[in-house]
Coordinates of C-alpha atoms in Angstrom, one line a residue:
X1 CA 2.7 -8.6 -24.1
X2 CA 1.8 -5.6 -25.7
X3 CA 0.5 -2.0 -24.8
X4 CA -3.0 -3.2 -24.3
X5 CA -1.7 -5.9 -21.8
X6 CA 0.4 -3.2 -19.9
X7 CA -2.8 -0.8 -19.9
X8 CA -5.3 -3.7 -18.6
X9 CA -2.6 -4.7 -15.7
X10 CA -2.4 -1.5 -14.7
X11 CA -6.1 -0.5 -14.8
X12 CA -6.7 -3.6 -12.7
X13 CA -4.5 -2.9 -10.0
X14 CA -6.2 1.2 -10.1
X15 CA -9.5 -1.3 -9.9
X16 CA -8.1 -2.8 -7.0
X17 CA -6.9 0.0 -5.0
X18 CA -10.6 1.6 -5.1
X19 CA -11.8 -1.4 -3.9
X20 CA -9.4 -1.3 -1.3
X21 CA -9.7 1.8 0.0
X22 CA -13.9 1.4 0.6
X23 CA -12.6 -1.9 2.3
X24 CA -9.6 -0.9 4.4
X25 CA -10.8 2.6 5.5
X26 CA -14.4 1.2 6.4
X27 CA -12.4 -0.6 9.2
X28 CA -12.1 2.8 11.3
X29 CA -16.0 3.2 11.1
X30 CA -16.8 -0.2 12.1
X31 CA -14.7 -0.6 15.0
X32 CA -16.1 2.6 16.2
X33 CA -19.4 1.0 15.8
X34 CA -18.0 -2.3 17.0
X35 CA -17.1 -0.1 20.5
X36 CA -20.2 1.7 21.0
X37 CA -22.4 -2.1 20.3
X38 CA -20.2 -3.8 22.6
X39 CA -18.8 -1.3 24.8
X40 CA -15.5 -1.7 24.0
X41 CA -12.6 -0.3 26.6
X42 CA -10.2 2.1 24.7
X43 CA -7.5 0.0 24.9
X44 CA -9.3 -3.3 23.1
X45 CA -10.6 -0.3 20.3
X46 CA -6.4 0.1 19.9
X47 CA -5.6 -3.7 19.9
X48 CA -8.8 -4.6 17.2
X49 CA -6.7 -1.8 15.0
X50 CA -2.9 -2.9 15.2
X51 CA -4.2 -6.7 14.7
X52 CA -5.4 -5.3 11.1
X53 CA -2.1 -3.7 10.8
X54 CA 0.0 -7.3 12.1
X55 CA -2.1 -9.0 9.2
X56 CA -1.1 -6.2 6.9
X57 CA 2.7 -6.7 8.0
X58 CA 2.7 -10.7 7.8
X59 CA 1.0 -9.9 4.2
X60 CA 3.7 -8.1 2.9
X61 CA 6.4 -11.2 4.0
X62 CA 4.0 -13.2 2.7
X63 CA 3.5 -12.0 -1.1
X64 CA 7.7 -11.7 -1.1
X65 CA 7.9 -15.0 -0.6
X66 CA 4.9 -17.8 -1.4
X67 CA 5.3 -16.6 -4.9
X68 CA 8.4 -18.6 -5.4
X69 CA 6.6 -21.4 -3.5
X70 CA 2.9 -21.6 -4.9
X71 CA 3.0 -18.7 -7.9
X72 CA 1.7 -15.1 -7.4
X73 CA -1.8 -15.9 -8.6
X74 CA -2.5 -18.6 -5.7
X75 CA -0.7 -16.2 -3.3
X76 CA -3.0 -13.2 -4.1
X77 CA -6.2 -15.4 -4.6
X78 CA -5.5 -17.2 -1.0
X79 CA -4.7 -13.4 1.1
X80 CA -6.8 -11.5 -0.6
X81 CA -10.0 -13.7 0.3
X82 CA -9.6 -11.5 3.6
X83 CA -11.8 -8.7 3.0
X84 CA -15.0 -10.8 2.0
X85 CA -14.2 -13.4 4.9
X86 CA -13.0 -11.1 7.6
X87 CA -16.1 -8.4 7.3
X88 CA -18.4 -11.6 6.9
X89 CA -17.6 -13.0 10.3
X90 CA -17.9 -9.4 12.0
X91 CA -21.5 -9.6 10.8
X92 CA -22.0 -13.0 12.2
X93 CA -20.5 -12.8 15.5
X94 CA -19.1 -10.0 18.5
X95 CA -17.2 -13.0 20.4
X96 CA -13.9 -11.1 20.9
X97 CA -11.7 -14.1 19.8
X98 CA -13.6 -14.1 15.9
X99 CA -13.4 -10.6 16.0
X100 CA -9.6 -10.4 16.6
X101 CA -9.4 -12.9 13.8
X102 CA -11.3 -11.3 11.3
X103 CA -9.3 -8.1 11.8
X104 CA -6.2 -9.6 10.9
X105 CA -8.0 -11.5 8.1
X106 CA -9.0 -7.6 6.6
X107 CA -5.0 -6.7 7.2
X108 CA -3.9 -9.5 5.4
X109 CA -5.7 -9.0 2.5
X110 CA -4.7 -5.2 2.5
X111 CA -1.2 -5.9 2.7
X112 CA -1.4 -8.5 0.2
X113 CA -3.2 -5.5 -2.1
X114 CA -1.1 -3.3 -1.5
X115 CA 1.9 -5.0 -2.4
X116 CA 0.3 -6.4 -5.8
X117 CA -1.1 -3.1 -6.9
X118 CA 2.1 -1.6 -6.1
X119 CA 4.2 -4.1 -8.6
X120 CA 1.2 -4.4 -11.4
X121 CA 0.8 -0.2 -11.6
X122 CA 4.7 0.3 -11.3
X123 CA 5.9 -1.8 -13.9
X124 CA 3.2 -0.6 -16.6
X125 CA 3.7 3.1 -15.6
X126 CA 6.3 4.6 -18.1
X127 CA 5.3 7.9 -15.1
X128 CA 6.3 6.0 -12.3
X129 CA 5.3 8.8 -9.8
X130 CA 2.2 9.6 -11.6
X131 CA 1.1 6.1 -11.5
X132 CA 2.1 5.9 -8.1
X133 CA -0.3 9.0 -7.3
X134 CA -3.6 7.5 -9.0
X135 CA -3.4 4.4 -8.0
X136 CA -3.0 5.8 -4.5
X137 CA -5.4 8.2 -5.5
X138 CA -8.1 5.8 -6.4
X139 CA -7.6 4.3 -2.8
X140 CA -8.5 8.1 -1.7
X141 CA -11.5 7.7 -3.8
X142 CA -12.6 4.7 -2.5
X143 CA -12.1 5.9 1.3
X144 CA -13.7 9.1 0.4
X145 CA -16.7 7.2 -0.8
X146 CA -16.8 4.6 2.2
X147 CA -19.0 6.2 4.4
X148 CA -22.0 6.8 2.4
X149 CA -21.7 2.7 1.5
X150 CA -22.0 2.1 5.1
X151 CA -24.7 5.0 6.2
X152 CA -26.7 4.1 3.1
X153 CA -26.7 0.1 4.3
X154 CA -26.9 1.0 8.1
X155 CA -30.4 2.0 6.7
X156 CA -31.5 -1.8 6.8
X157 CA -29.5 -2.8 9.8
X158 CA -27.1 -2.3 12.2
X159 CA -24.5 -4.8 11.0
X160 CA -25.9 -5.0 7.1
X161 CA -22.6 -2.5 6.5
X162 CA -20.6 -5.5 7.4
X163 CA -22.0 -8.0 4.5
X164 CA -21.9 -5.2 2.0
X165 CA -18.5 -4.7 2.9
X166 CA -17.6 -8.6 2.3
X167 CA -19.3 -7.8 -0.5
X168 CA -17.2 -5.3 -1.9
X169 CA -13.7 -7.6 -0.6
X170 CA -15.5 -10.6 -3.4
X171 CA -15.3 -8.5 -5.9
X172 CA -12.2 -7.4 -5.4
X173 CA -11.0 -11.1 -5.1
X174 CA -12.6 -11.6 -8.1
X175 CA -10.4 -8.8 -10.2
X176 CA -7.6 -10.5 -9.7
X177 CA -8.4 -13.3 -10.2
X178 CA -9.0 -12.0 -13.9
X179 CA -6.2 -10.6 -13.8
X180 CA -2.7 -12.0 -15.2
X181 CA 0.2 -11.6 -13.0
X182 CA 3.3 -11.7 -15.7
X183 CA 6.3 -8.7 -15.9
X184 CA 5.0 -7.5 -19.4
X185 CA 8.5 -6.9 -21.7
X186 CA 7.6 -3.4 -22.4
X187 CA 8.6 -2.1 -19.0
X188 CA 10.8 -4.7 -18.1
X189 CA 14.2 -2.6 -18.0
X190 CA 13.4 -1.8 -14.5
X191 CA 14.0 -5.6 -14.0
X192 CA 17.3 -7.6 -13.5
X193 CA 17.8 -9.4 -16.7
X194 CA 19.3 -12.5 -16.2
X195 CA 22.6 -13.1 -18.4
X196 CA 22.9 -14.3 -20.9
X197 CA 24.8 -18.0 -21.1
X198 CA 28.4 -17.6 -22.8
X199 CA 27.6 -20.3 -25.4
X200 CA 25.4 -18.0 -26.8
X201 CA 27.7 -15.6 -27.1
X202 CA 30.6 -17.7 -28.9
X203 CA 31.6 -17.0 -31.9
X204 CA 28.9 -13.5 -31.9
X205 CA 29.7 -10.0 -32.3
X206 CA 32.2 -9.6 -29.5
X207 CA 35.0 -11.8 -31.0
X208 CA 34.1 -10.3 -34.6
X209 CA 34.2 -13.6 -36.2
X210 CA 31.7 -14.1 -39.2
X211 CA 32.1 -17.5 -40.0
X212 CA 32.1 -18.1 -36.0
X213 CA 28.9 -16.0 -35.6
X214 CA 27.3 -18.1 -38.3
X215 CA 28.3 -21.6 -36.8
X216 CA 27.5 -20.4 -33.4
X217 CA 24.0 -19.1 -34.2
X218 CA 23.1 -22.4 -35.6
X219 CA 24.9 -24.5 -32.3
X220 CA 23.0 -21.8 -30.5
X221 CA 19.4 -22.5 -32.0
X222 CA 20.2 -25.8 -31.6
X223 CA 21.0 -25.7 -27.9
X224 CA 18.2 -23.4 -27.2
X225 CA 15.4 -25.9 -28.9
X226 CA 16.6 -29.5 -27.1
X227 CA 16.4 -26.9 -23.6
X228 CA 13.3 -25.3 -24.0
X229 CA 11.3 -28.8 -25.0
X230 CA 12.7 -30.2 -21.9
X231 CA 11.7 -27.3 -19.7
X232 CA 8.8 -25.5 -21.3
X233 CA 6.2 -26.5 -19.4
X234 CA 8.0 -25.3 -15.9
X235 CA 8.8 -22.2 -17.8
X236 CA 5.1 -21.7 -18.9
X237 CA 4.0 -22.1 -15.5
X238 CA 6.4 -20.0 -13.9
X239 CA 5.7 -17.0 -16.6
X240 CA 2.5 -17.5 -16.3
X241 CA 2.5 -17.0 -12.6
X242 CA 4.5 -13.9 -12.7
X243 CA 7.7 -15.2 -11.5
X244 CA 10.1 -14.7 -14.2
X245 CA 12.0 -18.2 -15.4
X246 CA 15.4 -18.1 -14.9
X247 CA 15.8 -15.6 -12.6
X248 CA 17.5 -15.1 -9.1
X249 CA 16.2 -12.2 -6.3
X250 CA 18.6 -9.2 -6.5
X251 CA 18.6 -8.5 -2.7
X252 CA 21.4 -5.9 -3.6
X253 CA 18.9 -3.1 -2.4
X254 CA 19.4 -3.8 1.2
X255 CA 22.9 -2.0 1.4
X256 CA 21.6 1.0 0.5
X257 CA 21.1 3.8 2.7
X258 CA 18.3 5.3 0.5
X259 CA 16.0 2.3 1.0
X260 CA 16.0 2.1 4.7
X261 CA 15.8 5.9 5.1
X262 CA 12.8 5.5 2.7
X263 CA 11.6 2.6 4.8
X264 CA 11.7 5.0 7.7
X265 CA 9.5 7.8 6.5
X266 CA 7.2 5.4 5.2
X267 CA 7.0 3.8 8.6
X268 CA 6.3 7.6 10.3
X269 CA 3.6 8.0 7.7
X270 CA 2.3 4.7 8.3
X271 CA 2.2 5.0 12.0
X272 CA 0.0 9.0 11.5
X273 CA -1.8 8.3 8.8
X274 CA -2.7 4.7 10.4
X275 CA -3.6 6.1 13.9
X276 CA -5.4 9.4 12.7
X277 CA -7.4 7.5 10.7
X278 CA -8.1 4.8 13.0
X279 CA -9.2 7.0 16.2
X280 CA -10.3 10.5 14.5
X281 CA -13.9 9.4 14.4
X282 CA -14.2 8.1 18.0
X283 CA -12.5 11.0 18.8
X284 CA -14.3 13.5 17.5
X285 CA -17.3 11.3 18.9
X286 CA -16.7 11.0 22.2
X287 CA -14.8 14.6 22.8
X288 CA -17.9 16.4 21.0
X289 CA -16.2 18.3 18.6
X290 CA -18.1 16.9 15.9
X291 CA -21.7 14.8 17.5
X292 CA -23.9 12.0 16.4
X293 CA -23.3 10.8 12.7
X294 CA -21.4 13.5 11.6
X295 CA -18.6 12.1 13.1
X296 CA -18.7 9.2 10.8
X297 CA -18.2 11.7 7.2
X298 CA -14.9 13.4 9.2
X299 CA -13.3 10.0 7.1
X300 CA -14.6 11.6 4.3
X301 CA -12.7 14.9 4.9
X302 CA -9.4 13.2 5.2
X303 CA -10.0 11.3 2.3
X304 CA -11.3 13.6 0.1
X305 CA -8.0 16.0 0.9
X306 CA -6.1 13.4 -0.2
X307 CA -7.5 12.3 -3.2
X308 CA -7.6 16.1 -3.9
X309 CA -3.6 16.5 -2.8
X310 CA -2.8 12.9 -4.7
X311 CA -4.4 13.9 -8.3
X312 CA -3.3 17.3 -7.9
X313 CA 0.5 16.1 -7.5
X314 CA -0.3 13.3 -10.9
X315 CA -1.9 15.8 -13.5
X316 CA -1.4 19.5 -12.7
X317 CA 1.7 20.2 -10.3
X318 CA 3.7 16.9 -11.1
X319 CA 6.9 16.9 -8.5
X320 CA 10.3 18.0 -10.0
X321 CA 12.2 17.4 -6.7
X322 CA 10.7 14.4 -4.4
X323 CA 12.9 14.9 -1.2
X324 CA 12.4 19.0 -1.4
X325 CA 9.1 17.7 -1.6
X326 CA 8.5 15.6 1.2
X327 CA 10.2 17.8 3.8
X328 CA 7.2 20.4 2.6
X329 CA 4.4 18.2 3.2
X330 CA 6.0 16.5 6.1
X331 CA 6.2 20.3 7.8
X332 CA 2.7 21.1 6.4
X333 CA 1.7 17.2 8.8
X334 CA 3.3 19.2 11.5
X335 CA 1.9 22.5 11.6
X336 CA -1.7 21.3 10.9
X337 CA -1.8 18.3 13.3
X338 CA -0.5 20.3 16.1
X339 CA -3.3 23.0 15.6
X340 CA -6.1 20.1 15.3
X341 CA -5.0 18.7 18.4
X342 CA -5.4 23.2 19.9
X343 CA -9.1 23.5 18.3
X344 CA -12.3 22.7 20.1
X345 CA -14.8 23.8 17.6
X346 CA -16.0 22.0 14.5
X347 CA -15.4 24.1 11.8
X348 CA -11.7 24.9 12.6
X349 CA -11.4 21.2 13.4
X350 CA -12.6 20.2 9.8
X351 CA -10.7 22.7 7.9
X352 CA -7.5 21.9 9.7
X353 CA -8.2 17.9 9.6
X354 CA -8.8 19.1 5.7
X355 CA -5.4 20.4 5.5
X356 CA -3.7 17.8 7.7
X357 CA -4.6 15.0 5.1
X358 CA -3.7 17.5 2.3
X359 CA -0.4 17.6 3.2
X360 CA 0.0 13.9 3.9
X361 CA -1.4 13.3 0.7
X362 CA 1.7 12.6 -1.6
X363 CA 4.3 11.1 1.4
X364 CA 3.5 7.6 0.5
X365 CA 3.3 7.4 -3.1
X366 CA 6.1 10.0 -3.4
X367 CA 8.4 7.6 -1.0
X368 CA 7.4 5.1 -2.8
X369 CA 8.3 6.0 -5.9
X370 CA 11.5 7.5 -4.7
X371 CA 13.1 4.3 -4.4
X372 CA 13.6 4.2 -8.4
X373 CA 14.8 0.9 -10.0
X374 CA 15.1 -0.9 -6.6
X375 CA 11.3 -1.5 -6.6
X376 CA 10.3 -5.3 -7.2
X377 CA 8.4 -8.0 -5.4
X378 CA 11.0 -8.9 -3.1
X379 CA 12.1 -5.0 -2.0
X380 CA 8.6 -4.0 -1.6
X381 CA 8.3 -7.7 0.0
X382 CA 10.7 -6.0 2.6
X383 CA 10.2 -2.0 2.6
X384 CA 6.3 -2.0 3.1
X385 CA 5.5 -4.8 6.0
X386 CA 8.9 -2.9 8.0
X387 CA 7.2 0.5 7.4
X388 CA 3.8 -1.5 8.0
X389 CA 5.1 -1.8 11.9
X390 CA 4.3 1.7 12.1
X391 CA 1.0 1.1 11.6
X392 CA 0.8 -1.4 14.3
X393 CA 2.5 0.2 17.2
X394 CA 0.9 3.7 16.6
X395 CA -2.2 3.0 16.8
X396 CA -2.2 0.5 19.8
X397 CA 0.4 3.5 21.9
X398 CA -2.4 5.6 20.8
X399 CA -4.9 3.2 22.6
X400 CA -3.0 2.6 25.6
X401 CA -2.0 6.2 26.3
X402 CA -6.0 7.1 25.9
X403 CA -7.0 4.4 28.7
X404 CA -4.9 6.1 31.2
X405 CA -4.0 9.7 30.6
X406 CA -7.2 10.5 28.4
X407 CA -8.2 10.4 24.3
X408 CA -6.5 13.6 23.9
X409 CA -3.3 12.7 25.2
X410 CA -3.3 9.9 23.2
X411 CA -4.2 11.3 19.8
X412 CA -1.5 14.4 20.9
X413 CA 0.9 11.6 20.9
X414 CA 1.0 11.3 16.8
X415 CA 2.9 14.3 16.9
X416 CA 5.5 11.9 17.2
X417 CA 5.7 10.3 13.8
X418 CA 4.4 13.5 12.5
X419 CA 7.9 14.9 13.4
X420 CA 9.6 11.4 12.5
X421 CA 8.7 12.4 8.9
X422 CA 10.5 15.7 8.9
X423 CA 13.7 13.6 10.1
X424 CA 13.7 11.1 7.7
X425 CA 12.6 13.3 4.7
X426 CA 15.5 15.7 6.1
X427 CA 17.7 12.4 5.6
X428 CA 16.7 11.0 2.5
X429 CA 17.6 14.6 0.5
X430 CA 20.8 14.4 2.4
X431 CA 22.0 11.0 1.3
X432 CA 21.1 12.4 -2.0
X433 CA 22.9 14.9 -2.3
X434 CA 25.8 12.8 -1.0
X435 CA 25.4 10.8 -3.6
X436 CA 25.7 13.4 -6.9
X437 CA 28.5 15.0 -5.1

């Protein structure tokens, strides 16, 4: 493949993100909405919000594994159908059991994006970190824009938002299904070549043999031809796919302390980011900081901080040192969250809910990126659905916590992972160091 194919892989995964981020963010609007048509206890408002975060875990063991079963194109084209079938049966229905369903349904086919954006924009990106930061920041952009999608369809129904969101999840469907799914050569040092077979090598360079090097070439071609007619059609089919022919899974990134430290801090920003997002709006609602349908556009804040933080980091103050800078922003999470959680009023509340997605702006991508030449389908297959727990069990303690001590308890309690970032950001610059020494 050549630069064009890299450009077009990589542009279809930033496609995909957007898409993403209008579908995935929408879900903290609608199951506010969901709450106040039903009358939703707290506690349910929780559960409906982890069960999108289980169906983004399973989706992440999923796309690290079906592709060596069914191919990567099948894999995406069967999770990602999520979006477009999950919103479309919250439209239809409120019976609690469809509901549940369609909300891991919408998790599935985030995790499932996620992951494949993740691979297709970090293995065109000669900029690892900058791609990392617009394709995340194109999710920002779609999450910033969410909310005038659903106000602006809310204008010919209640639950019209929910169609036009199934909508938006076919189109994304659609993009990759258009879109090929092959490791394109140009980038491909940051995968593990398989070797190379020693009858190749006979009679080569190494053993400085001319008349060797001449007989074995010819041996060699003719070796080479009788093996690829009798496989080239599994080999077509596998490259084609986007599972490399020939290879095996280099699971060697498990023994290393980096990863799982990184795999921590993504799981603390997973488990804030998840669980601010998820109950700011009905918090804001029903504490009457911010009334009525103003509460809905506080998603719009966040998101437009972090697309602001995210394109910021990519094009003007790219980072130099990635753990220095993640124990700043995780501070800045700290310090901002704790005075949100102080305020009463709207305006402090939106310039510190402003600042507080600011600073949480380049944590994932950042992490992300941080993990350097042990990123493929199989660690990412691993590190995100771990870190995606986070995501699950914040959110639903957040829930629980609100049904008995009160919604500000519970939204004080994501202090906790808040502070978790610090640790592991702390962690991650020490193992670092360790390592150059």
């Amino acid at each position: 493949m050549d630069s064009n194919d890299n450009l077009k892989q990589r542009n279809a995964g930033y496609a995909a993100f957007f898409i993403s981020g209008i579908c995935a963010i929408s879900s903290s609007i609608v199951v506010s909405r969901l709450q106040g048509s039903y009358g939703f206890a707290y506690g349910m408002t929780g559960t409906l919000l982890s069960l999108m975060s289980i169906g983004n875990l399973i989706a992440g063991f999923l796309t690290g594994l079906l592709p060596t079963k069914i191919g990567t194109r099948l894999t995406v084209a069967l999770l990602t159908t999520g979006y477009a079938i999950g919103y479309f049966a919250m439209g239809l229905t409120g019976w609690m059991g469809i509901l549940m369903l369609a909300f891991v349904l919408v998790g599935l086919a985030k995790g499932c994006t996620l992951n494949t954006c993740t691979i297709l924009v970090g293995n065109n990106s000669p900029d690892r970190t900058k791609g990392m930061n617009v394709m995340h920041a194109c999710y920002a952009l779609g999450a910033l824009l969410c909310p005038f999608f659903i106000s602006a369809a809310a204008m010919a129904g209640s639950f019209v938002p929910l169609f036009v969101l199934a909508a938006f999840g076919l189109i994304l469907w659609l993009v990759f299904l258009c879109t090929q799914m092959e490791t394109p050569p140009r980038f491909a040092q940051r995968q593990v070549a398989p070797p190379i077979p020693m009858r190749y090598a006979r009679g080569g360079a190494l053993d400085g043999g001319k008349a060797h090097e001449k007989a074995g070439r010819s041996n060699g071609n003719a070796v080479r031809k009788n093996e690829t007619t009798a496989k080239s059609s599994k080999t077509a089919a596998k490259a084609q796919d986007g599972v490399p022919a020939g290879t095996k899974t280099d699971w060697s990134f498990l023994k290393s302390k980096k990863f799982w430290l990184l795999t921590g801090l993504i799981f603390c920003q997973n488990a804030a980011e998840y669980s601010v997002n998820g109950w700011m709006v009905t918090y804001f609602k029903n504490s009457g900081i911010i009334s009525g349908n103003l509460s809905t556009y506080t998603v719009t804040v966040m998101w437009g901080a972090t697309l602001l933080g995210r394109l910021l980091i990519a094009f003007v103050f790219p980072i130099k040192n990635a753990c220095r800078a993640m124990i700043r922003m995780s501070l800045g999470c700290i310090v901002f969250y704790l005075g949100l959680m102080l305020v009463g009023s709207q305006i402090p509340a939106i310039v510190l809910l402003f600042a507080f997605a600011f600073s949480m702006a380049g944590m994932n991508p950042t992490a992300v990126a941080s993990a350097g030449r042990m990123t493929s389908a199989a660690s990412m297959g691993i590190m995100l659905p771990v870190a995606g727990i986070g995501a699950i069990v914040m959110p639903w303690i957040a829930g629980i916590i609100s049904e008995h001590a009160g919604l500000n308890i519970g939204m004080a309690s994501n202090i906790v992972p808040c502070i978790g970032l610090f640790v592991f950001a702390v962690l991650v610059a020490r193992v670092r160091e360790e390592g150059n020494s």
